[in-house]
PDB file of C-alpha atoms in Angstrom:
ATOM      1  CA  MET A  28      12.852 -19.491 -13.681  1.00  0.00           C
ATOM      2  CA  GLY A  29      11.605 -16.663 -13.268  1.00  0.00           C
ATOM      3  CA  LEU A  30       9.677 -13.744 -14.187  1.00  0.00           C
ATOM      4  CA  ALA A  31      11.339 -11.733 -17.145  1.00  0.00           C
ATOM      5  CA  LEU A  32      10.805  -7.705 -16.392  1.00  0.00           C
ATOM      6  CA  SER A  33      11.021  -4.310 -18.142  1.00  0.00           C
ATOM      7  CA  THR A  34      11.822  -3.470 -14.551  1.00  0.00           C
ATOM      8  CA  LEU A  35      12.766  -4.839 -11.698  1.00  0.00           C
ATOM      9  CA  GLY A  36      10.555  -2.425  -8.922  1.00  0.00           C
ATOM     10  CA  ARG A  37       7.351  -0.325  -9.247  1.00  0.00           C
ATOM     11  CA  HIS A  38       8.450   2.417  -6.732  1.00  0.00           C
ATOM     12  CA  VAL A  39       5.044   4.691  -5.955  1.00  0.00           C
ATOM     13  CA  LEU A  40       5.624   8.179  -3.797  1.00  0.00           C
ATOM     14  CA  VAL A  41       2.328   9.570  -2.465  1.00  0.00           C
ATOM     15  CA  GLU A  42       1.288  12.891  -1.100  1.00  0.00           C
ATOM     16  CA  PHE A  43      -1.306  12.950   1.327  1.00  0.00           C
ATOM     17  CA  TYR A  44      -2.376  16.614   2.733  1.00  0.00           C
ATOM     18  CA  GLY A  45      -5.346  17.363   5.353  1.00  0.00           C
ATOM     19  CA  CYS A  46      -4.550  14.359   7.971  1.00  0.00           C
ATOM     20  CA  PRO A  47      -5.655  14.113  11.010  1.00  0.00           C
ATOM     21  CA  SER A  48      -3.202  15.185  13.226  1.00  0.00           C
ATOM     22  CA  GLU A  49      -4.124  13.125  15.976  1.00  0.00           C
ATOM     23  CA  ILE A  50      -3.319  10.024  13.876  1.00  0.00           C
ATOM     24  CA  ILE A  51       0.210  11.377  11.807  1.00  0.00           C
ATOM     25  CA  GLU A  52       1.342  11.753  15.765  1.00  0.00           C
ATOM     26  CA  ASN A  53       0.872   8.294  16.687  1.00  0.00           C
ATOM     27  CA  ASN A  54       3.929   6.515  15.956  1.00  0.00           C
ATOM     28  CA  LYS A  55       2.356   3.079  17.253  1.00  0.00           C
ATOM     29  CA  LEU A  56      -0.471   3.633  14.808  1.00  0.00           C
ATOM     30  CA  ILE A  57       1.407   4.759  12.151  1.00  0.00           C
ATOM     31  CA  GLU A  58       3.401   1.738  12.877  1.00  0.00           C
ATOM     32  CA  LYS A  59       0.292  -0.976  13.043  1.00  0.00           C
ATOM     33  CA  VAL A  60      -0.793   1.195   9.164  1.00  0.00           C
ATOM     34  CA  MET A  61       1.886   0.777   7.050  1.00  0.00           C
ATOM     35  CA  ASN A  62       2.275  -3.162   8.245  1.00  0.00           C
ATOM     36  CA  GLU A  63      -1.318  -3.263   7.403  1.00  0.00           C
ATOM     37  CA  ALA A  64      -0.393  -1.573   3.738  1.00  0.00           C
ATOM     38  CA  ALA A  65       2.283  -3.939   3.061  1.00  0.00           C
ATOM     39  CA  ASP A  66      -0.008  -7.514   4.372  1.00  0.00           C
ATOM     40  CA  TYR A  67      -2.716  -5.842   2.756  1.00  0.00           C
ATOM     41  CA  ALA A  68      -0.486  -5.072  -0.895  1.00  0.00           C
ATOM     42  CA  GLY A  69       0.383  -9.332  -0.410  1.00  0.00           C
ATOM     43  CA  ALA A  70       4.504  -8.036   1.048  1.00  0.00           C
ATOM     44  CA  THR A  71       5.637 -10.245   3.255  1.00  0.00           C
ATOM     45  CA  ILE A  72       7.454  -8.701   5.807  1.00  0.00           C
ATOM     46  CA  VAL A  73      10.430  -9.441   7.551  1.00  0.00           C
ATOM     47  CA  GLU A  74      10.906  -6.222  10.387  1.00  0.00           C
ATOM     48  CA  SER A  75       9.300  -2.496  10.412  1.00  0.00           C
ATOM     49  CA  VAL A  76      11.071  -0.567  12.247  1.00  0.00           C
ATOM     50  CA  PHE A  77       9.773   3.402  13.832  1.00  0.00           C
ATOM     51  CA  HIS A  78      11.052   6.662  15.485  1.00  0.00           C
ATOM     52  CA  HIS A  79       8.503   9.062  17.423  1.00  0.00           C
ATOM     53  CA  PHE A  80      10.226  12.706  17.016  1.00  0.00           C
ATOM     54  CA  ASN A  81      10.353  15.307  20.455  1.00  0.00           C
ATOM     55  CA  PRO A  82       7.974  17.298  19.797  1.00  0.00           C
ATOM     56  CA  TYR A  83       5.962  15.677  16.711  1.00  0.00           C
ATOM     57  CA  GLY A  84       6.101  13.716  13.262  1.00  0.00           C
ATOM     58  CA  VAL A  85       7.041   9.905  13.281  1.00  0.00           C
ATOM     59  CA  SER A  86       8.948   8.533  10.575  1.00  0.00           C
ATOM     60  CA  GLY A  87       9.674   4.470   9.812  1.00  0.00           C
ATOM     61  CA  ALA A  88      10.124   1.369   7.433  1.00  0.00           C
ATOM     62  CA  VAL A  89       8.511  -1.331   6.813  1.00  0.00           C
ATOM     63  CA  ILE A  90      10.973  -3.770   4.726  1.00  0.00           C
ATOM     64  CA  ILE A  91       9.994  -6.518   2.952  1.00  0.00           C
ATOM     65  CA  ALA A  92      10.810  -9.132   0.856  1.00  0.00           C
ATOM     66  CA  GLU A  93      10.185  -7.715  -2.409  1.00  0.00           C
ATOM     67  CA  SER A  94      11.581  -4.546  -0.732  1.00  0.00           C
ATOM     68  CA  HIS A  95       9.665  -1.712   1.478  1.00  0.00           C
ATOM     69  CA  LEU A  96       7.496   1.094   3.053  1.00  0.00           C
ATOM     70  CA  THR A  97       8.674   4.261   4.396  1.00  0.00           C
ATOM     71  CA  ILE A  98       6.624   6.971   5.575  1.00  0.00           C
ATOM     72  CA  HIS A  99       7.348  10.681   6.843  1.00  0.00           C
ATOM     73  CA  THR A 100       4.983  12.074   9.026  1.00  0.00           C
ATOM     74  CA  TRP A 101       4.567  16.373   9.578  1.00  0.00           C
ATOM     75  CA  PRO A 102       1.578  16.296  12.317  1.00  0.00           C
ATOM     76  CA  GLU A 103       2.068  20.494  13.022  1.00  0.00           C
ATOM     77  CA  TYR A 104       1.622  20.651   8.885  1.00  0.00           C
ATOM     78  CA  GLY A 105      -1.360  17.164   8.377  1.00  0.00           C
ATOM     79  CA  TYR A 106       1.210  16.021   5.622  1.00  0.00           C
ATOM     80  CA  ALA A 107       2.536  13.176   5.503  1.00  0.00           C
ATOM     81  CA  SER A 108       4.837  11.473   2.443  1.00  0.00           C
ATOM     82  CA  VAL A 109       5.426   7.419   1.595  1.00  0.00           C
ATOM     83  CA  ASP A 110       7.220   5.554  -0.827  1.00  0.00           C
ATOM     84  CA  ILE A 111       6.342   2.149  -1.588  1.00  0.00           C
ATOM     85  CA  TYR A 112       8.838  -0.202  -4.190  1.00  0.00           C
ATOM     86  CA  THR A 113       7.889  -3.456  -4.117  1.00  0.00           C
ATOM     87  CA  CYS A 114      10.055  -5.552  -6.693  1.00  0.00           C
ATOM     88  CA  GLY A 115       8.308  -8.460  -8.549  1.00  0.00           C
ATOM     89  CA  ASP A 116       5.365  -8.308  -9.999  1.00  0.00           C
ATOM     90  CA  SER A 117       3.603 -10.458  -6.499  1.00  0.00           C
ATOM     91  CA  VAL A 118       2.934  -7.139  -4.290  1.00  0.00           C
ATOM     92  CA  SER A 119       1.075  -4.387  -5.325  1.00  0.00           C
ATOM     93  CA  PRO A 120       2.080  -0.616  -4.367  1.00  0.00           C
ATOM     94  CA  TRP A 121      -1.861   0.790  -5.973  1.00  0.00           C
ATOM     95  CA  LYS A 122      -2.914  -1.577  -3.152  1.00  0.00           C
ATOM     96  CA  ALA A 123      -0.913  -0.488  -0.309  1.00  0.00           C
ATOM     97  CA  ALA A 124      -1.812   3.128  -1.238  1.00  0.00           C
ATOM     98  CA  GLU A 125      -4.966   2.788  -1.223  1.00  0.00           C
ATOM     99  CA  TYR A 126      -5.324   1.873   1.601  1.00  0.00           C
ATOM    100  CA  LEU A 127      -3.329   4.297   3.804  1.00  0.00           C
ATOM    101  CA  SER A 128      -5.246   6.837   2.123  1.00  0.00           C
ATOM    102  CA  GLU A 129      -7.910   5.585   3.776  1.00  0.00           C
ATOM    103  CA  LYS A 130      -5.866   5.085   7.488  1.00  0.00           C
ATOM    104  CA  LEU A 131      -4.383   8.754   7.130  1.00  0.00           C
ATOM    105  CA  LYS A 132      -8.164  10.066   5.959  1.00  0.00           C
ATOM    106  CA  ALA A 133      -5.979  12.372   4.360  1.00  0.00           C
ATOM    107  CA  ASN A 134      -8.228  15.426   2.134  1.00  0.00           C
ATOM    108  CA  ARG A 135      -5.773  14.873  -0.918  1.00  0.00           C
ATOM    109  CA  THR A 136      -3.995  12.539  -1.816  1.00  0.00           C
ATOM    110  CA  GLU A 137      -1.497  12.879  -5.183  1.00  0.00           C
ATOM    111  CA  SER A 138       0.651  10.204  -6.217  1.00  0.00           C
ATOM    112  CA  PHE A 139       2.762   8.907  -9.309  1.00  0.00           C
ATOM    113  CA  GLU A 140       5.331   5.487 -10.123  1.00  0.00           C
ATOM    114  CA  VAL A 141       7.478   5.965 -10.843  1.00  0.00           C
ATOM    115  CA  PRO A 142      10.009   2.259 -12.431  1.00  0.00           C
ATOM    116  CA  ARG A 143      13.413   1.597 -11.215  1.00  0.00           C
ATOM    117  CA  GLY A 144      15.641  -1.267 -12.734  1.00  0.00           C
ATOM    118  CA  MET A 145      15.774  -0.540 -15.767  1.00  0.00           C
ATOM    119  CA  VAL A 146      16.186  -3.754 -18.055  1.00  0.00           C
ATOM    120  CA  ASP A 147      17.009  -2.589 -20.578  1.00  0.00           C
ATOM    121  CA  LYS A 148      19.929   0.030 -18.664  1.00  0.00           C
ATOM    122  CA  ILE A 149      20.649  -2.742 -16.849  1.00  0.00           C
ATOM    123  CA  LYS A 150      21.854  -5.350 -19.940  1.00  0.00           C
ATOM    124  CA  GLN A 151      23.435  -2.120 -20.999  1.00  0.00           C
ATOM    125  CA  PHE A 152      25.136  -0.980 -18.614  1.00  0.00           C
ATOM    126  CA  ALA A 153      26.913  -4.384 -16.617  1.00  0.00           C
ATOM    127  CA  GLU A 154      30.010  -5.145 -16.659  1.00  0.00           C
ATOM    128  CA  ARG A 155      29.779  -8.819 -17.383  1.00  0.00           C
ATOM    129  CA  ASP A 156      26.629  -9.894 -19.693  1.00  0.00           C
ATOM    130  CA  ILE A 157      23.622 -10.716 -18.929  1.00  0.00           C
ATOM    131  CA  LYS A 158      21.073 -12.435 -21.114  1.00  0.00           C
ATOM    132  CA  GLU A 159      17.865 -11.918 -19.524  1.00  0.00           C
ATOM    133  CA  VAL A 160      16.968  -9.532 -15.847  1.00  0.00           C
ATOM    134  CA  THR A 161      14.849 -12.655 -13.036  1.00  0.00           C
ATOM    135  CA  VAL A 162      12.396 -11.887 -10.934  1.00  0.00           C
ATOM    136  CA  LYS A 163      13.311 -14.873  -7.611  1.00  0.00           C
TER     137      LYS A 163
END
């Protein structure tokens, strides 16, 4: 039996400012750091896909059993945008955010958390009667 939660997921949005361009321009490094962040947070990595844009910038996703981590970088501005979405309570999105802040060497980091899958709303708008919402 799963754990009853008031939300199904946690979505942490992070803005990284003042990142060295040589870090956030490096596709292989960004993929490595994003996978390490997922692992550090306690997630189970399923796969990852990253793309380097011409002339610059990286976008990528680490798919985890508990949801995903995504990044988009703008090396020309020293800026990176990261979403960390986790379901259940076994993975800490904030641990991943802290790890990335250290590795991306941002001068400033701003972040906030958005609750996802509000259980009361799910029950309210469900097509069938849901007694308990659980995470396995």
